[in-house]
Amino acid sequence: MISVGIVGGTGYTGVELLRILLRHPQVTVRMLTSRTEAGRAVADMFPSLRGHTDLVFSDLTVDALKTCDVVFFATPHGVAMKYAEDLVAHGVKIVDLAADFRLQNLADFETWYGMKHTCPELLKQSVYGLPELNRAHISKANVVGNPGCYPTTVQLGLAPLLKEQGLIDLNSIIIDAKSGVSGAGRKADLGLSFTESTDSFKAYAVAGHRHHPEIVEGLNRIASTQTEFKNLVFVPHLVPMIRGMLSTIYIDLTEQGTETDLQSLYETFYQHEYFVDVMPHKSVPETRSVRGSNMLRIALYQPQPKKLVVVVVQDNLVKGAAGQAVQNMNLMCGLSEQLGLTGIALMP
Amino acid sequence: MISVGIVGGTGYTGVELLRILLRHPQVTVRMLTSRTEAGRAVADMFPSLRGHTDLVFSDLTVDALKTCDVVFFATPHGVAMKYAEDLVAHGVKIVDLAADFRLQNLADFETWYGMKHTCPELLKQSVYGLPELNRAHISKANVVGNPGCYPTTVQLGLAPLLKEQGLIDLNSIIIDAKSGVSGAGRKADLGLSFTESTDSFKAYAVAGHRHHPEIVEGLNRIASTQTEFKNLVFVPHLVPMIRGMLSTIYIDLTEQGTETDLQSLYETFYQHEYFVDVMPHKSVPETRSVRGSNMLRIALYQPQPKKLVVVVVQDNLVKGAAGQAVQNMNLMCGLSEQLGLTGIALMP
Amino acid sequence: MISVGIVGGTGYTGVELLRILLRHPQVTVRMLTSRTEAGRAVADMFPSLRGHTDLVFSDLTVDALKTCDVVFFATPHGVAMKYAEDLVAHGVKIVDLAADFRLQNLADFETWYGMKHTCPELLKQSVYGLPELNRAHISKANVVGNPGCYPTTVQLGLAPLLKEQGLIDLNSIIIDAKSGVSGAGRKADLGLSFTESTDSFKAYAVAGHRHHPEIVEGLNRIASTQTEFKNLVFVPHLVPMIRGMLSTIYIDLTEQGTETDLQSLYETFYQHEYFVDVMPHKSVPETRSVRGSNMLRIALYQPQPKKLVVVVVQDNLVKGAAGQAVQNMNLMCGLSEQLGLTGIALMP
Amino acid sequence: MISVGIVGGTGYTGVELLRILLRHPQVTVRMLTSRTEAGRAVADMFPSLRGHTDLVFSDLTVDALKTCDVVFFATPHGVAMKYAEDLVAHGVKIVDLAADFRLQNLADFETWYGMKHTCPELLKQSVYGLPELNRAHISKANVVGNPGCYPTTVQLGLAPLLKEQGLIDLNSIIIDAKSGVSGAGRKADLGLSFTESTDSFKAYAVAGHRHHPEIVEGLNRIASTQTEFKNLVFVPHLVPMIRGMLSTIYIDLTEQGTETDLQSLYETFYQHEYFVDVMPHKSVPETRSVRGSNMLRIALYQPQPKKLVVVVVQDNLVKGAAGQAVQNMNLMCGLSEQLGLTGIALMP
């Protein structure tokens, strides 16, 4: 059994990790830390866990974390990098669900997250945790930066087009993304209140979203380029739903792209991927088809001969966060990648 | 034209007063105060008002308020009673949407609101603002305590039964009430966040709700009794909807009650009331049928010979708060009671 | 492995059975019938199942069903009773999720469901499938009538009070119940459309609900009485949420009842029940705490010395339908009762 | 007073016309037709209208309609064109809320609506009813084709850019549009049911939407071009909300466009328009800011030097349908354009 610690267990990614890991056949959750809730029974805070766990929130103690095989950081940005070196030195594997190990570009990290990176050497050795594109490296990694939710949809949505050169105009990409409200985290915030956000729709972060540089870095990694995607446009929107994320991606095809059977390209690219579902031509993926599951579904349309539209859906808290983190843990620990993650979406 | 001031304009009752009063043909809204937003354009905070008003939030200055004909307090409990005597002395009429002038029983006020009443003499002269039951007194009042939302549904839902003696067992009343989330006010509160409260349902305030003593006092007033309704049970629930309140009231009928045509009793009782709609027998009132309007609808069922069920719906922010406050203002100022309040519910 | 057939797989209980049974370690779903969809891939109709099953809807053929160990009927009322005798004669165990085997009183069945019962002899041998109250009989049954969703909450919510005589006034019970919209089934119906039912709340079936006689029969069974609960009042309401059911039950306590520690009574009564959670005193159960899980939670309040309020929540599609059906199957087949049913609620 | 008839009064645009017109100071609604509901009180079908009208649905009789000054067709496509010539010949003015008089291109009409146009001559004389762009012609028109909801947002969102030549690449336009569910009309449809569409998000009509040709024709009209916008991409999405529409429009700017102060361009273009609100730079329009009102709000972002994003919100049933229809009626009848349309959005 793998013993797991979760740092920051009171947010949505923390409780979602618990939901998954408490049913994982090879995992024991040993500790769950919270600055504010130490000493409180976890099931008292989250009644959905009543009957399923006797865990009690504990203070964050590095010594205690060192006894774990794997530690998940479900914390604000900047926490994991404080403890990572010490833990890794003691043989603990780390999956950070925040941004500390997502961006290799330190300047971007500082600009978008407003802090200096405190362990740039470890960052260099860390691995970007998108298993479908990066499986081999993750298997050997000690530190994995779990991707942001939007970047997961965009990278998996575009990878087949980027791995083969010459199919698209790399500077034409427009991402119109939509997220359920849980993506904003578990917090008291007027703008996220029921009364303010239900029965309404809006764009947000129009001045720039932190996932923008992660998307650009990720696409360059996939395309084996370095300075492309500079004109990428990314506009996120807020949908009055709890979970779910849908990205509509608009791409200009090249001549070569228009002559390619893109549906086949995608189906072949992902044919062995359990968690990526390329839907039949003209399917309409709904976010609810992945609610609570680690699946990500893709559909393609070609509304104009030279225009491709890629629609990607996932559950932002599962494939977009906690589920993918467990997928990474499975790989890092030599387990079957799907273990604990085969739950079926809750529909309706 | 009547010049109006609104104290506390940043909550939902404040902005709802504005929505109504900016279209009221006999009213000029002269000022809107806010401690935190003074100097800010109201339409900047509430974009729904863009194009409809140039008002700017101002500090609360008693001297400025004294220039108004009517002042609405859309403030937390305990604010109106600080200013009321001074304003009344200067001829200003007051409608308090908080609880300062709702309860004549001072002990109840102190127990449930955790503060001493600072102007008990004025309280005695103030009038409880339920126009359908108290019209004559409101017309002559200087200070009106605008009823709570739940108490409005219960009192109007039971009045026809109480005005005629002997129809029901006064100690049998059970109120199972349901409210939309806006009833909790405009605030940053984790429990009221979209993610925490949508697609779910719960009871709340099971240890006792502040509207309980107001309901009991109100029913005694209607029934011309003093110490009845001691066993009243009132359990409020939270519905994942923005506006709307539905109270399901269960009553044991007496022998006399079972022999009475209660549907006719209600229809006759409310036949001249514009804002109270007694629906035909076996109708099923929906909260959306009053969304945004000042209407309150009532339906009766008799599932057992001796059991009456009264269902009452209203918009908690209109008939349950701001609309009723304007109805009171109309009466206090000698205007037609319906002025500015004839808007039709937004459906769908 | 137990081979299972599901008759009527296109409704919400059908697809929910699939969600559970496809992950059940001792079950193979051999067939899924649908009159209208025969030949269509199940995952084509329910994309949430893509990647999880290759099942294809088939026509209902009795001979094929006879090859199954267990057949679930997730059909309209009146279907199971057509096939039950034949199947049972061939050793097939049956769980009917409709009402054919719920009511022992044939007159009630005919009155409320508008049809004659076609196998009254088999009905007499069938067992009412509420495992917590009826486990021993279910284990030996060939035919189980799976309880209605509302009756499940009411019977489990009142059982501890009824098993001990003299605690409550049996004729005082009022049930104010609230259900999510999925309870109405999967169908094209204007009144159930998003635009008609979101952001609103209403009572329904005020002239009488089919679960009323089932509740009365069930409570008499529990209390070992025959003709009590005649004055029971049951008013269901529709909540704008997908899944979830909350029943608020009002009861008059007897003198003896007021002197009993009811919280302890409930905790003791259910101490060995995995799926029934008696929450600590003054807890506020939310429906989302059981979303997608087979748990049922109970909380008690005593707002007046002689008035008890019992609040019960469950997921209407799981403990209120498909989950309880699988719980029954487990018992009928000699498996651990919890097998395949330990999934944790999806929260948020 | 203008006497009005509404043909097809049982859909959402019909009841929304009623909500507006029953409060219009210069209008008497004389009749409301329905094939299926003739003889039924309108307020019986729509309880939100109880107390506000005694109208009864009537059969569609041309002779009766001829007695009206204005007739609105809130009917399926193809109905208005059957009656229009006869009514116009008798001096009746017509506003069609369906598509019969939206497209001047007959081939497009036949292709997208699957029927032949039966009065092409009258179509030529009819006027496209987008008042902000077409006011003079509407004022003199006998027949107005009320624009589709999506085309209204796109045309008003792009007009300032198109009236001045050379600012944008006309072939770069991508419209990612999102609509509330009421846009699909009032009907029994499984896909539109609450349980199927709440807490989820999806694209739809990906194979092509009927508003596509209307948008293209409209943009050519505005730009005084004929064959541009051929590569336009338009992908609509369904938001789990009742009312509201938001279009996110992506445009490539020309060199000249990048050198223009586009915010000023928009503010100047719409400075005298009551119903079009150009919000300050970086504003984030929410659909709820126009809920129930005839306002349309626009905001601009420039995420990349050569990329402009225009976000437009409106209430699809008001400015996107019934409100705009009344705005057209006001113009056609020589009334103030704003009459009856100054209601403030319902917020929250």
Coordinates of C-alpha atoms in Angstrom, one line a residue, chain B residues 145-335:
Chain B
G145 CA -41.7 48.4 10.5
N146 CA -41.7 46.5 7.2
P147 CA -42.5 42.8 7.9
G148 CA -40.1 40.0 7.5
C149 CA -40.4 37.9 4.4
Y150 CA -41.6 34.7 6.1
P151 CA -44.0 36.5 8.4
T152 CA -45.6 38.1 5.4
T153 CA -46.5 34.8 3.9
V154 CA -47.7 33.3 7.1
Q155 CA -49.9 36.2 8.3
L156 CA -51.5 36.7 4.9
G157 CA -51.8 32.9 4.5
L158 CA -53.6 32.5 7.8
A159 CA -55.5 35.8 8.3
P160 CA -58.9 34.7 6.9
L161 CA -58.8 31.7 9.3
L162 CA -58.0 33.8 12.3
K163 CA -60.3 36.7 11.8
E164 CA -63.2 34.4 12.1
Q165 CA -63.1 32.6 15.5
G166 CA -63.3 28.9 16.0
L167 CA -62.2 27.5 12.6
I168 CA -58.9 26.1 13.6
D169 CA -56.9 24.7 16.4
L170 CA -54.6 27.7 17.1
N171 CA -51.9 25.4 18.6
S172 CA -51.7 23.1 15.6
I173 CA -49.8 25.3 13.1
I174 CA -46.8 23.9 11.3
I175 CA -45.0 26.1 8.8
D176 CA -42.6 24.4 6.4
A177 CA -41.1 27.3 4.6
K178 CA -38.8 27.5 1.6
S179 CA -36.8 30.5 0.5
G180 CA -34.5 31.3 -2.4
V181 CA -30.9 32.2 -1.6
S182 CA -31.3 36.0 -2.1
G183 CA -33.2 36.0 1.2
A184 CA -29.8 35.6 3.0
G185 CA -28.6 38.9 1.6
R186 CA -25.8 40.1 -0.5
K187 CA -22.6 38.9 1.1
A188 CA -19.5 36.8 0.8
D189 CA -20.3 33.6 2.6
L190 CA -19.0 30.2 1.8
G191 CA -22.3 28.5 2.6
L192 CA -24.1 30.7 0.1
S193 CA -21.6 30.3 -2.7
F194 CA -22.9 28.8 -6.0
T195 CA -20.8 25.7 -5.7
E196 CA -22.0 25.0 -2.1
S197 CA -25.7 25.7 -2.6
T198 CA -26.8 24.8 -6.1
D199 CA -28.2 21.4 -7.0
S200 CA -28.8 20.8 -3.3
F201 CA -31.5 21.4 -0.7
K202 CA -31.5 21.7 3.1
A203 CA -33.3 23.0 6.2
Y204 CA -31.6 25.7 8.1
A205 CA -31.9 27.7 11.4
V206 CA -33.4 24.6 12.9
A207 CA -32.5 25.8 16.4
G208 CA -34.9 28.8 15.9
H209 CA -35.3 31.6 13.3
R210 CA -35.7 35.3 14.1
H211 CA -38.9 35.4 12.2
H212 CA -40.5 33.0 14.7
P213 CA -41.4 35.6 17.4
E214 CA -42.6 38.0 14.7
I215 CA -44.9 35.3 13.3
V216 CA -46.3 34.6 16.8
E217 CA -46.8 38.2 17.6
G218 CA -48.4 38.8 14.2
L219 CA -50.8 35.9 14.5
N220 CA -51.9 37.0 17.9
R221 CA -52.5 40.5 16.6
I222 CA -54.6 39.1 13.8
A223 CA -56.5 36.7 16.0
S224 CA -57.0 39.4 18.7
T225 CA -55.3 37.0 21.2
Q226 CA -52.2 37.5 23.2
T227 CA -50.7 34.2 24.2
E228 CA -51.7 31.7 21.6
F229 CA -49.5 30.0 19.0
K230 CA -47.0 28.8 21.6
N231 CA -46.6 25.5 20.0
L232 CA -46.1 26.9 16.5
V233 CA -43.4 25.0 14.5
F234 CA -41.5 26.9 11.9
V235 CA -38.8 25.2 9.8
P236 CA -37.2 27.2 7.0
H237 CA -35.4 25.6 4.1
L238 CA -33.1 26.8 1.4
V239 CA -34.0 26.3 -2.3
P240 CA -31.4 26.7 -5.0
M241 CA -33.1 29.6 -6.7
I242 CA -32.4 33.3 -6.6
R243 CA -35.8 34.8 -5.6
G244 CA -39.0 33.2 -4.4
M245 CA -40.5 32.0 -1.2
L246 CA -43.1 29.3 -0.6
S247 CA -44.6 28.5 2.7
T248 CA -46.6 25.3 3.2
I249 CA -48.7 25.7 6.3
Y250 CA -50.4 22.8 8.0
I251 CA -53.4 23.4 10.2
D252 CA -55.9 21.3 12.2
L253 CA -59.4 22.3 11.5
T254 CA -62.1 22.4 14.2
E255 CA -65.5 20.8 13.6
Q256 CA -66.7 24.2 12.6
G257 CA -63.7 24.6 10.3
T258 CA -64.5 21.5 8.4
E259 CA -68.0 22.7 7.9
T260 CA -66.9 26.0 6.4
D261 CA -66.3 26.7 2.7
L262 CA -62.8 27.9 3.2
Q263 CA -62.1 28.6 -0.4
S264 CA -65.0 31.1 -0.4
L265 CA -63.8 32.5 2.9
Y266 CA -60.4 33.3 1.5
E267 CA -61.8 34.6 -1.8
T268 CA -64.2 36.9 0.0
F269 CA -61.6 38.1 2.5
Y270 CA -59.1 39.1 -0.2
Q271 CA -61.6 40.1 -3.0
H272 CA -60.5 43.8 -3.0
E273 CA -56.8 43.2 -2.5
Y274 CA -54.8 43.9 -5.7
F275 CA -51.7 42.1 -4.4
V276 CA -53.2 39.0 -2.9
D277 CA -54.4 36.4 -5.3
V278 CA -56.5 33.5 -4.0
M279 CA -56.0 30.9 -6.7
P280 CA -58.8 28.5 -7.7
H281 CA -59.2 25.3 -5.7
K282 CA -56.3 22.8 -6.4
S283 CA -54.1 25.3 -8.1
V284 CA -50.4 24.8 -7.6
P285 CA -48.7 28.2 -7.1
E286 CA -45.2 28.4 -8.4
T287 CA -42.7 31.0 -7.1
R288 CA -41.9 32.0 -10.6
S289 CA -45.4 33.3 -11.1
V290 CA -44.5 36.2 -8.8
R291 CA -40.8 36.7 -9.8
G292 CA -40.1 40.4 -9.7
S293 CA -43.7 41.3 -8.9
N294 CA -45.5 42.4 -5.7
M295 CA -48.1 39.7 -5.9
L296 CA -48.6 37.1 -3.3
R297 CA -50.6 34.0 -4.2
I298 CA -52.5 31.6 -2.0
A299 CA -53.9 28.1 -2.6
L300 CA -55.8 25.8 -0.3
Y301 CA -55.9 22.0 -0.1
Q302 CA -57.7 19.7 2.3
P303 CA -55.8 16.4 2.1
Q304 CA -57.7 15.0 5.1
P305 CA -61.1 16.1 6.3
K306 CA -59.6 17.9 9.4
K307 CA -56.3 19.0 7.8
L308 CA -56.0 22.2 5.8
V309 CA -52.9 23.0 3.9
V310 CA -52.3 26.6 2.8
V311 CA -49.6 27.2 0.3
V312 CA -48.4 30.8 -0.1
V313 CA -45.9 32.2 -2.6
Q314 CA -44.3 35.6 -3.0
D315 CA -41.0 37.1 -4.3
N316 CA -39.1 37.5 -1.1
L317 CA -37.4 40.7 -2.3
V318 CA -40.6 42.3 -3.5
K319 CA -43.8 41.5 -1.5
G320 CA -41.4 40.1 1.1
A321 CA -39.3 43.3 1.3
A322 CA -38.8 46.2 -1.1
G323 CA -42.2 46.1 -2.8
Q324 CA -44.1 45.9 0.4
A325 CA -42.0 48.8 1.7
V326 CA -43.1 50.9 -1.3
Q327 CA -46.7 49.8 -0.8
N328 CA -46.3 51.2 2.7
M329 CA -44.8 54.4 1.5
N330 CA -47.7 54.9 -0.9
L331 CA -50.1 54.5 1.9
M332 CA -48.1 56.8 4.2
C333 CA -48.0 59.5 1.5
G334 CA -51.6 59.3 0.5
L335 CA -50.8 57.9 -2.9

